[in-house]
XYZ file of N, CA and C in Angstrom:
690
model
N 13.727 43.288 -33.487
C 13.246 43.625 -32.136
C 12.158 44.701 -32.258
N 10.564 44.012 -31.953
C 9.679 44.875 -32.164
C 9.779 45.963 -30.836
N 10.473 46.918 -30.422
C 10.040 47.704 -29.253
C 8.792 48.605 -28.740
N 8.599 49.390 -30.451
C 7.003 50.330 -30.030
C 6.269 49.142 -30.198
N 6.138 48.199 -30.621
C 4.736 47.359 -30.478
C 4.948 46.621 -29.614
N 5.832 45.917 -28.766
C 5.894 45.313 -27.217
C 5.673 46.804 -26.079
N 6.210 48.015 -26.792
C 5.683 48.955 -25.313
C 4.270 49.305 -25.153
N 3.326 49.390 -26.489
C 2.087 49.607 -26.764
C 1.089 48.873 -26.134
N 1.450 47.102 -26.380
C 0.962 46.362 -25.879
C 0.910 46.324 -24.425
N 2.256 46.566 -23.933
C 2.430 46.131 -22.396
C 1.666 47.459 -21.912
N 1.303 48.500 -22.312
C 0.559 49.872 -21.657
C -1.292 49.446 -22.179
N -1.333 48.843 -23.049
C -2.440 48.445 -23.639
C -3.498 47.300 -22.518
N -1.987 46.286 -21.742
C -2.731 45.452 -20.812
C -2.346 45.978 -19.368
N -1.995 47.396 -19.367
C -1.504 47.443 -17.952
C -3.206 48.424 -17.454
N -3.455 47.657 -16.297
C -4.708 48.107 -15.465
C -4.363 48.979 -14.433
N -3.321 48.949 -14.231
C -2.799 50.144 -12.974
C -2.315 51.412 -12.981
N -3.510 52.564 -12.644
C -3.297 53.517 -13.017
C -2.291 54.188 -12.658
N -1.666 53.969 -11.175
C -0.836 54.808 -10.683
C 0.664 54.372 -11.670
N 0.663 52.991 -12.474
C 1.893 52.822 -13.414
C 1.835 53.715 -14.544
N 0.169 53.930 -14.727
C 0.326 54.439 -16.479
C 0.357 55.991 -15.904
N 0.109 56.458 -14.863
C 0.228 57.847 -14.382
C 2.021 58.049 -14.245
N 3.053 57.030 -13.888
C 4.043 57.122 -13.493
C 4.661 57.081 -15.229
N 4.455 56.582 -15.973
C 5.008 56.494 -17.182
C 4.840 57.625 -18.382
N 3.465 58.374 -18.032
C 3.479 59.428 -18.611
C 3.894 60.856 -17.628
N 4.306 60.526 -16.848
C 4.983 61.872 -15.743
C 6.476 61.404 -16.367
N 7.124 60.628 -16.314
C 8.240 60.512 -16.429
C 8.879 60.427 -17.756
N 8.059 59.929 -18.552
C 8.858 59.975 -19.919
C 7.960 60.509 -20.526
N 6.660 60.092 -21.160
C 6.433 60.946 -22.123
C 6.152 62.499 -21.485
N 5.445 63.189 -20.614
C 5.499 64.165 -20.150
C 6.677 65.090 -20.074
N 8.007 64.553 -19.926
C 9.411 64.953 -19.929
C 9.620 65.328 -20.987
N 9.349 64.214 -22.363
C 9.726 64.058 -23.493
C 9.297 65.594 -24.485
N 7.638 65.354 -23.837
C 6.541 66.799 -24.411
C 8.001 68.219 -24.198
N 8.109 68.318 -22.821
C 8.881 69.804 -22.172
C 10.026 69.923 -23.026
N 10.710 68.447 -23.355
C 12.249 68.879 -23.982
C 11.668 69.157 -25.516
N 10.706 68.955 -26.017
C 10.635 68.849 -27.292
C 10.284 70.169 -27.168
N 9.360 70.868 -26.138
C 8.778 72.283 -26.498
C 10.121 72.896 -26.728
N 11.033 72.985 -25.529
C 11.745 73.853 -25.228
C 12.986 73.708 -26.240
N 13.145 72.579 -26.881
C 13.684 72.429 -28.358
C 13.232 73.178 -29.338
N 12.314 73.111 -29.706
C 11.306 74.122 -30.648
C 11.766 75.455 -30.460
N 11.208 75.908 -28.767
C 11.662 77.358 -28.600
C 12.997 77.511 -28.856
N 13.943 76.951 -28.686
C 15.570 77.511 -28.993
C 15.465 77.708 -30.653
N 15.120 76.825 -31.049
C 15.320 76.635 -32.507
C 14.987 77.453 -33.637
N 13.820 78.331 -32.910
C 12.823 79.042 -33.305
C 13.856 80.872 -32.622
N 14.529 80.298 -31.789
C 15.022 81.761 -31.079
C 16.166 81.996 -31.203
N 16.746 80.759 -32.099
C 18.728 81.475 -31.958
C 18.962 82.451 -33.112
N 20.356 82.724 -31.933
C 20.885 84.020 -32.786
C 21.621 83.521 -33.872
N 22.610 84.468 -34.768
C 23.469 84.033 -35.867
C 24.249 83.388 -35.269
N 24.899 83.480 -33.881
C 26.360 82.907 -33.415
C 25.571 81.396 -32.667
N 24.336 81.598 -32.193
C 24.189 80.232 -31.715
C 23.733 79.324 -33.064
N 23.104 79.920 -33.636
C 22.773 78.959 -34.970
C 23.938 78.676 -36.220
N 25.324 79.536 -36.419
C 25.948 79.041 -36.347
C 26.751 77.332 -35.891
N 26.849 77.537 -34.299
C 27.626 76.605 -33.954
C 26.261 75.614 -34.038
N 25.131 75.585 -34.111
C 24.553 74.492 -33.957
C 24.894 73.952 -34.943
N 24.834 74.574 -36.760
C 25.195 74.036 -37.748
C 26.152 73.084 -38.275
N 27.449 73.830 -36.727
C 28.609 73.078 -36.809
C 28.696 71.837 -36.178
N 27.926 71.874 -35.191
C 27.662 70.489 -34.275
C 26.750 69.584 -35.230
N 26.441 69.902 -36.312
C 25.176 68.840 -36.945
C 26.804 68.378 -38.053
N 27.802 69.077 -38.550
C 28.490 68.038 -39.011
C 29.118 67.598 -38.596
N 29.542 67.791 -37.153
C 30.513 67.148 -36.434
C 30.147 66.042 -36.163
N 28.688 65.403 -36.519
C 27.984 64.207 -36.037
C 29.237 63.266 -36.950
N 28.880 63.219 -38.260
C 29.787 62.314 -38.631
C 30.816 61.465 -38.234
N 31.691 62.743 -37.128
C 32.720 61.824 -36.984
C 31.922 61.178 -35.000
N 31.094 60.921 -35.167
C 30.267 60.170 -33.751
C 29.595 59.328 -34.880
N 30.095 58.353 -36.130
C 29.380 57.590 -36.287
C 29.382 56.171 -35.614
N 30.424 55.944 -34.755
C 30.190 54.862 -33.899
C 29.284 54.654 -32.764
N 29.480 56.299 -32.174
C 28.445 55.779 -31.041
C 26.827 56.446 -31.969
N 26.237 56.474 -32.941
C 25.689 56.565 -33.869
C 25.004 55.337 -34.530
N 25.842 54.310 -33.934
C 25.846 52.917 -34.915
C 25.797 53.134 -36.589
N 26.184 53.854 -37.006
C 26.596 53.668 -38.422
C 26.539 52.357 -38.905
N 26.377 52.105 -39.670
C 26.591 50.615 -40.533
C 27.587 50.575 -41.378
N 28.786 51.876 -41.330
C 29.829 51.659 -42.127
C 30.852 51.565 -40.941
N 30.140 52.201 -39.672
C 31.163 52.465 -38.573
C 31.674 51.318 -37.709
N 32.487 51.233 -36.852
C 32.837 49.779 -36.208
C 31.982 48.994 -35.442
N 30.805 49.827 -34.898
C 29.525 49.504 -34.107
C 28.801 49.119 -35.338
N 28.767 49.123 -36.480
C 27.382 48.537 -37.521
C 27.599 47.290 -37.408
N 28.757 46.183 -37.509
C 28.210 45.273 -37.542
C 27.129 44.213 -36.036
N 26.846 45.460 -35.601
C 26.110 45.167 -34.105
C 24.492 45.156 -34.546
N 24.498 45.898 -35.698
C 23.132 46.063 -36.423
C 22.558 44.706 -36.473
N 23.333 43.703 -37.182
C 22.889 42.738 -37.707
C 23.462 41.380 -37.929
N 22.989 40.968 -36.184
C 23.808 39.363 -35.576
C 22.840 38.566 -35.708
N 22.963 37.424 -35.522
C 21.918 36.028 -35.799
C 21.026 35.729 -34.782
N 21.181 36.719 -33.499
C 19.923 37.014 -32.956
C 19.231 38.266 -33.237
N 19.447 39.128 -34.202
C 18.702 39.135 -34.407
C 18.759 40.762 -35.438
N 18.060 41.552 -36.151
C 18.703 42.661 -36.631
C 17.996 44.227 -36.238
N 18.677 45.462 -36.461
C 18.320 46.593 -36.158
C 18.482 47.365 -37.883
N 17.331 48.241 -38.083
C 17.664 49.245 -39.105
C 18.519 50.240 -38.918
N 19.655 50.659 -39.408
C 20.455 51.724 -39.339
C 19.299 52.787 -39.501
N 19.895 53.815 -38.359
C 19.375 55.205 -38.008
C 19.799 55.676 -36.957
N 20.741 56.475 -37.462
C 21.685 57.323 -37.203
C 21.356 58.346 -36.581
N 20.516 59.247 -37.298
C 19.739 60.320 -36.927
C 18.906 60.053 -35.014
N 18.409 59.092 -35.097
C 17.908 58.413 -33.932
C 18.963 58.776 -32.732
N 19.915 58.432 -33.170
C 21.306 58.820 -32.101
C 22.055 60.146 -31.835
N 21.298 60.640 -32.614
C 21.857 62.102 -32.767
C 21.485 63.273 -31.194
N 22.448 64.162 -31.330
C 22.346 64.946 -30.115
C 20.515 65.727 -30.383
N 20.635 66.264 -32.283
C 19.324 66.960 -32.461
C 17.869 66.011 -31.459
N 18.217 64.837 -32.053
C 17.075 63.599 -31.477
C 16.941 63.571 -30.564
N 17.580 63.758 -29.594
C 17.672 63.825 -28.149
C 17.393 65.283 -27.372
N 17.458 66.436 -28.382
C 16.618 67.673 -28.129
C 17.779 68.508 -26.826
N 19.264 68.239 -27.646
C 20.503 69.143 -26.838
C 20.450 70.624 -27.645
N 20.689 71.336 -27.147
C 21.032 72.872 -27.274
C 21.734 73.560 -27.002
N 22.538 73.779 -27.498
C 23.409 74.568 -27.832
C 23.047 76.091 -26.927
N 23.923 76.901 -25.878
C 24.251 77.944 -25.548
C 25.063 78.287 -25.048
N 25.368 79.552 -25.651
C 26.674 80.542 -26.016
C 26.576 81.559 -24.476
N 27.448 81.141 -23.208
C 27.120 82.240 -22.117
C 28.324 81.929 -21.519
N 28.701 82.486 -20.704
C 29.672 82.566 -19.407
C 29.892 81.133 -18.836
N 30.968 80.287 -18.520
C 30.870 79.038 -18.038
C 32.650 78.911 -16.944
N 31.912 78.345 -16.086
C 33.236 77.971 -14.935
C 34.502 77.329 -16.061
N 33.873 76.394 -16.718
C 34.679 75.742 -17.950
C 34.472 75.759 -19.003
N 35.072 75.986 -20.190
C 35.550 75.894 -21.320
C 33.890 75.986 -21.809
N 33.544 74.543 -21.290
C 31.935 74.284 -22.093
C 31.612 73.258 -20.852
N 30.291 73.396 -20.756
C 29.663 72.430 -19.977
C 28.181 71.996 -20.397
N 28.131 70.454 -19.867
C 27.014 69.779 -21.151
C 26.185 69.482 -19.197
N 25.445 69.696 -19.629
C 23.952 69.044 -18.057
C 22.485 68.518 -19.240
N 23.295 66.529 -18.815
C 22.284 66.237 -19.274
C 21.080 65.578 -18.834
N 20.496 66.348 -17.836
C 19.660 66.722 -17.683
C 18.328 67.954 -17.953
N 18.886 68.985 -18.427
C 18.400 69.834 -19.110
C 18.828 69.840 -20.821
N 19.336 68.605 -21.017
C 19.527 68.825 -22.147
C 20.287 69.840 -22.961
N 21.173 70.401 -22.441
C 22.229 72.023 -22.778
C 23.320 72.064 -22.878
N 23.820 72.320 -23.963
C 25.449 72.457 -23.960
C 25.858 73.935 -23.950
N 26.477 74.121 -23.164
C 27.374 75.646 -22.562
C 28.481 75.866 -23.119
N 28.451 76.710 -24.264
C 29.856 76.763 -24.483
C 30.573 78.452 -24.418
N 31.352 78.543 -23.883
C 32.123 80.175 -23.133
C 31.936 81.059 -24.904
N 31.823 82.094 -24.054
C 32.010 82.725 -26.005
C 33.375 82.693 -26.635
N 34.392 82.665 -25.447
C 35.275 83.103 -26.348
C 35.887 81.823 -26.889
N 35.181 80.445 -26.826
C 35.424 79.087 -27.366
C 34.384 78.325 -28.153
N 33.852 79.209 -28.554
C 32.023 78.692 -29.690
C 32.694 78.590 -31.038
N 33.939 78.981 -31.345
C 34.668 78.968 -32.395
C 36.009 77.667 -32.376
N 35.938 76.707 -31.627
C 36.858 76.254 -31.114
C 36.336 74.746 -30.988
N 36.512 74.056 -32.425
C 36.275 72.778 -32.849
C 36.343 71.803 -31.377
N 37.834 71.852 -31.051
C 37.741 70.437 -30.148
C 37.254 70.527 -28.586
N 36.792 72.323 -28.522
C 35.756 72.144 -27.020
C 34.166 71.559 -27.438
N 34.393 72.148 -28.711
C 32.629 71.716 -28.892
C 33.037 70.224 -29.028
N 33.312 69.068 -29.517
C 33.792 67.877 -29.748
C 34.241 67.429 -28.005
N 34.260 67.869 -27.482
C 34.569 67.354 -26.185
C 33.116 67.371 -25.426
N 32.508 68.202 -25.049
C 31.094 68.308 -24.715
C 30.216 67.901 -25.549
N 30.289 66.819 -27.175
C 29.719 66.326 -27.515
C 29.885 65.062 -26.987
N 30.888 64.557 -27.093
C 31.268 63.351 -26.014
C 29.997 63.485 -24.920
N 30.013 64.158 -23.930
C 29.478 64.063 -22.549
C 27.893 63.619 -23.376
N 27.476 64.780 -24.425
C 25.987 64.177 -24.651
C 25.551 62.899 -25.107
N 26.591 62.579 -25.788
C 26.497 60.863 -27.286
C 26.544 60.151 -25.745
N 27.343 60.319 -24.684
C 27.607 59.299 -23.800
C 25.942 58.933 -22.727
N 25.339 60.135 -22.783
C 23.987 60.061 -22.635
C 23.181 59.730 -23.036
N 23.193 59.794 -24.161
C 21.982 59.244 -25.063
C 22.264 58.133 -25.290
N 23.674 57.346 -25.583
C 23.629 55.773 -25.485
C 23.175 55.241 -24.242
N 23.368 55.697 -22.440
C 23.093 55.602 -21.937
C 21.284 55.395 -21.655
N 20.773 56.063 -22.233
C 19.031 56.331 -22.304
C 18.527 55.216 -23.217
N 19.269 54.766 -24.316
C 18.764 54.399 -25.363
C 19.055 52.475 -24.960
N 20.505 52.145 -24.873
C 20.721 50.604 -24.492
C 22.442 51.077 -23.684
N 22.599 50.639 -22.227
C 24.028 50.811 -21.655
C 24.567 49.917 -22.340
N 24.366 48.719 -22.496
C 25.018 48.035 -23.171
C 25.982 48.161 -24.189
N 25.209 49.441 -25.325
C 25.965 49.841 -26.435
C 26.999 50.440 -26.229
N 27.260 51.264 -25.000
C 28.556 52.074 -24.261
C 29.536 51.121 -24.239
N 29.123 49.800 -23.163
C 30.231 48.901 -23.012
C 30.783 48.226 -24.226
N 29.648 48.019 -25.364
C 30.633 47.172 -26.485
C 30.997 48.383 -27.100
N 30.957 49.397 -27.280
C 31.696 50.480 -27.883
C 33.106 51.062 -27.126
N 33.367 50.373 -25.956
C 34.488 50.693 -25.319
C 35.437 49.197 -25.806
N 35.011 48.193 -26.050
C 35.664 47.252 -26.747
C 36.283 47.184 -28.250
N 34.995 48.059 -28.696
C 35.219 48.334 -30.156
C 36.268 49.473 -30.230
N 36.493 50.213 -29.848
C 37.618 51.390 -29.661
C 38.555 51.112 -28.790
N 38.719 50.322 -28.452
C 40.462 49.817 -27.619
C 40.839 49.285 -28.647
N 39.892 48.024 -29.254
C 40.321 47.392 -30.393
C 40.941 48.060 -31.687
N 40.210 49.074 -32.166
C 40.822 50.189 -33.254
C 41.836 50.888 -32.939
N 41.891 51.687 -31.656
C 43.112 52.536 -31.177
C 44.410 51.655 -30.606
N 43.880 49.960 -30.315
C 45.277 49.867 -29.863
C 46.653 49.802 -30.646
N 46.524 49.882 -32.105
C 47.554 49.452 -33.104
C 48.225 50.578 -33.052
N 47.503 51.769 -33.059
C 47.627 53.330 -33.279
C 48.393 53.922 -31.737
N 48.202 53.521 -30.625
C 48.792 53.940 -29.175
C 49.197 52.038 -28.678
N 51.084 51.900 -28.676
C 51.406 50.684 -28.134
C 51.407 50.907 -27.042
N 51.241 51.819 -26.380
C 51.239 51.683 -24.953
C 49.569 52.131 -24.180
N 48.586 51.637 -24.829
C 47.191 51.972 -24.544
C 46.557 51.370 -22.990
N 47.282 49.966 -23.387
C 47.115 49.382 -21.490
C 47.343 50.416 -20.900
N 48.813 50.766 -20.671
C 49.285 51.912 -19.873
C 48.389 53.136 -19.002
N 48.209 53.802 -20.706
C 47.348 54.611 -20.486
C 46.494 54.400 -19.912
N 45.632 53.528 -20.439
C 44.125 53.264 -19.360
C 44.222 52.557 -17.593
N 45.632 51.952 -17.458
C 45.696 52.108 -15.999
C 45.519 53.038 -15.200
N 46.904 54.322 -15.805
C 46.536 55.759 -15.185
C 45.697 56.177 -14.968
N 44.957 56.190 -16.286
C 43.441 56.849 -15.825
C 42.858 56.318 -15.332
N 42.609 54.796 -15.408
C 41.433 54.434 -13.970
C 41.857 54.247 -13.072
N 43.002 55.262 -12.434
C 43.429 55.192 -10.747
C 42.557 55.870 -10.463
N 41.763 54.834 -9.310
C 40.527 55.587 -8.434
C 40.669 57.138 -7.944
N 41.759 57.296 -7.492
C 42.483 58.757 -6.775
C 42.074 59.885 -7.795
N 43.213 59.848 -8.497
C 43.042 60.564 -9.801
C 41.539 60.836 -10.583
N 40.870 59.479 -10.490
C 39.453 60.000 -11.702
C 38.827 60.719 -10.284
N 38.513 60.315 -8.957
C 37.929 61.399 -8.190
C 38.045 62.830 -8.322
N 39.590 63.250 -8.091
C 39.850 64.152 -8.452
C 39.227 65.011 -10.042
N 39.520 64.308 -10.948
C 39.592 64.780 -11.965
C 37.653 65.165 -12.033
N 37.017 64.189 -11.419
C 35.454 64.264 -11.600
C 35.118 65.433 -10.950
N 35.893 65.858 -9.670
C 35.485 66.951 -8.868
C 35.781 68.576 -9.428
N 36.879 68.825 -10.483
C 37.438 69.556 -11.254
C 36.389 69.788 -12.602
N 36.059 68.309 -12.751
C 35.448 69.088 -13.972
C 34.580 67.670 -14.449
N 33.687 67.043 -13.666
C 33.033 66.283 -13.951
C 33.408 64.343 -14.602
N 32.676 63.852 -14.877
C 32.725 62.231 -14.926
C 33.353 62.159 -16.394
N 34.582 62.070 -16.353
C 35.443 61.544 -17.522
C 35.952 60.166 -17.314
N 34.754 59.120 -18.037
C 35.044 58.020 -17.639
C 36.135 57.184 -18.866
N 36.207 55.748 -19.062
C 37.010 55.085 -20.102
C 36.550 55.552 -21.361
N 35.047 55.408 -21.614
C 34.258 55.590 -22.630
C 35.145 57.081 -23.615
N 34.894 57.901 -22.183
C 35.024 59.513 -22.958
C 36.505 59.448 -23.303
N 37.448 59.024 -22.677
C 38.975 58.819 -22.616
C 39.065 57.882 -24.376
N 38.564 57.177 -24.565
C 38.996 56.554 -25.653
C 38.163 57.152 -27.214
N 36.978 57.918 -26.831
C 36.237 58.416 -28.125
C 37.107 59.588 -27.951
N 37.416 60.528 -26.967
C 38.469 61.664 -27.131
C 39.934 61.356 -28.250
N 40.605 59.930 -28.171
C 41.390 59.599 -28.264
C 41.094 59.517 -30.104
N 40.217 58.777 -29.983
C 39.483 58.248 -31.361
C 39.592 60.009 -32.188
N 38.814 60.659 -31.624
C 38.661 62.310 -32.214
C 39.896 62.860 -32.432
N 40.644 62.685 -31.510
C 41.898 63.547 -32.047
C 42.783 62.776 -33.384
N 42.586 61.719 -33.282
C 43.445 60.978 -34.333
C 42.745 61.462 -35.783
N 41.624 61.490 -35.673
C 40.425 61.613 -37.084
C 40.697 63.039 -37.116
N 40.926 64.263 -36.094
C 41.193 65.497 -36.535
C 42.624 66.044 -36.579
N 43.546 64.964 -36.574
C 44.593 65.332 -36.700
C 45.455 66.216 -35.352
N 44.958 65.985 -34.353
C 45.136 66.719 -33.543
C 46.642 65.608 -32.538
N 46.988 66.495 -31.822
C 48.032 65.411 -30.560
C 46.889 65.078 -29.909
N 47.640 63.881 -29.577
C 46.471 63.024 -28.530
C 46.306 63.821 -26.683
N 44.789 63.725 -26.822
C 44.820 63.950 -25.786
C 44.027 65.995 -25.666
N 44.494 66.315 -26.629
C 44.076 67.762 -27.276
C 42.290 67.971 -27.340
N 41.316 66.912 -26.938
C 40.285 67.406 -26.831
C 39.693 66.788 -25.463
N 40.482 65.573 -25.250
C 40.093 64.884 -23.338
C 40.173 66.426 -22.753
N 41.330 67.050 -23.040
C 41.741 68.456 -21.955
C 42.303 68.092 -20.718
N 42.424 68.931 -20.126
C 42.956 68.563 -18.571
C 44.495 68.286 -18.212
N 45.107 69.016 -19.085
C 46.539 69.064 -19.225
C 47.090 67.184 -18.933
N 46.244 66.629 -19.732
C 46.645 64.415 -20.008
C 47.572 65.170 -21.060
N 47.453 65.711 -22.518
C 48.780 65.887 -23.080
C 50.232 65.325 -22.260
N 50.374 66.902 -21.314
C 51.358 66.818 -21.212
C 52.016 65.392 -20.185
N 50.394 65.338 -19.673
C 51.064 64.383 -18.664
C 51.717 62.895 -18.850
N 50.552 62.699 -20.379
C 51.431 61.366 -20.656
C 52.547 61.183 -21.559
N 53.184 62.646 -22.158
C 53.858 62.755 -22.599
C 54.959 62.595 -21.036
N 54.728 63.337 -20.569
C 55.794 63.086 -19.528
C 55.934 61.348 -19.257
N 55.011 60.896 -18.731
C 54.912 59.242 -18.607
C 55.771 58.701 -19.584
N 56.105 59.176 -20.978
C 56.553 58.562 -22.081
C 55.410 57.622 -22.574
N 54.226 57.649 -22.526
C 53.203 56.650 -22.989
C 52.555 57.269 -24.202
N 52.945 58.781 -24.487
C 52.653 58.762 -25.964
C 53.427 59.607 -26.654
């Protein structure tokens, strides 16, 4: 799938200025600001923010699915008989996408606005693996979003499929949580925790050894322990 040389072309025959004015206001113009203002952080952090950035660049690893890895359960998506993609990983990465990391005061734990591209994390939790791993979620879920939606939805197939052997009662679970009532609630508390984030949370805690449910947050532990569903 040639993409820069079908977008080149199609800007190459487009005669309408107010489109090619709308395409460089919106993306590449956007693209310029996040990249400056990437630069400037990068160029300006302290030991404790450059720290945790360090730590968020290996935490990528375990996001090699929504990453598309070619070792990960999403690689063999690389390369079907319609047609193939080069693994690049990096491409998917939060750095690539020009997120940043800051260490300040937050209503919650950590908060990711991706729209400015920023992850917020409280000071007294910049040391605290599975908040940063939880607000990486919110960004990977963005950038697949930007990049193909599509890849979200078969990556929510691909991870029911892996986790269901591991949680027998996973239907279950995912009823609860998509009671309309409840995810309102839960969105108004503390933002859009959809299936996607519910099952890569799920995925994370198993790979860090953690109880399930220990980086979703939102006291689900206890709750589906109470349910008896895990």
């Amino acid at each position: 799938m040639k993409i820069k040389e079908n977008i080149i072309s199609a800007i190459n025959n487009c005669s309408d200025t107010s489109i090619l004015n709308q395409i460089y206001n919106d993306t590449l113009k956007r693209n310029d600001n996040l990249q400056k203002s990437y630069n400037d952080w990068t160029n300006q952090q302290t030991g404790e923010v450059f720290d945790l950035h360090m730590r968020s660049m290996m935490y990528e690893v375990l996001f090699d699915d929504m990453c598309m890895a070619k070792s990960s359960i999403m690689g063999k998506y690389l390369d079907t008989p319609q047609g193939s993609l080069k693994e690049d990983t990096y491409y998917l990465s939060i750095d690539a996408h020009y997120y940043k990391f800051i260490v300040t005061e937050t209503t919650e734990n950590g908060e990711t606005d991706i729209f400015e591209r920023t992850i917020k994390i409280n000071p007294q939790f910049v040391d605290d693996k599975n908040i940063i791993l939880h607000e990486m979620i919110h960004a990977h879920e963005h950038i697949l979003s930007l990049v193909n939606p599509l890849l979200k939805e078969t990556l929510i197939v691909e991870l029911y499929k892996h986790l269901f052997p591991k949680f027998k009662d996973l239907d279950c679970i995912i009823y609860n949580h998509a009671n309309i009532s409840h995810n309102s609630d839960l969105a108004e508390l503390g933002g859009y925790h959809g299936l996607l984030f519910m099952l890569k949370s799920l995925d994370l805690d198993f790979r860090c050894g953690n109880e399930p449910f220990t980086i979703f947050g939102y006291d689900y532990n206890r709750t589906f322990t109470e349910l008896n569903l895990i």
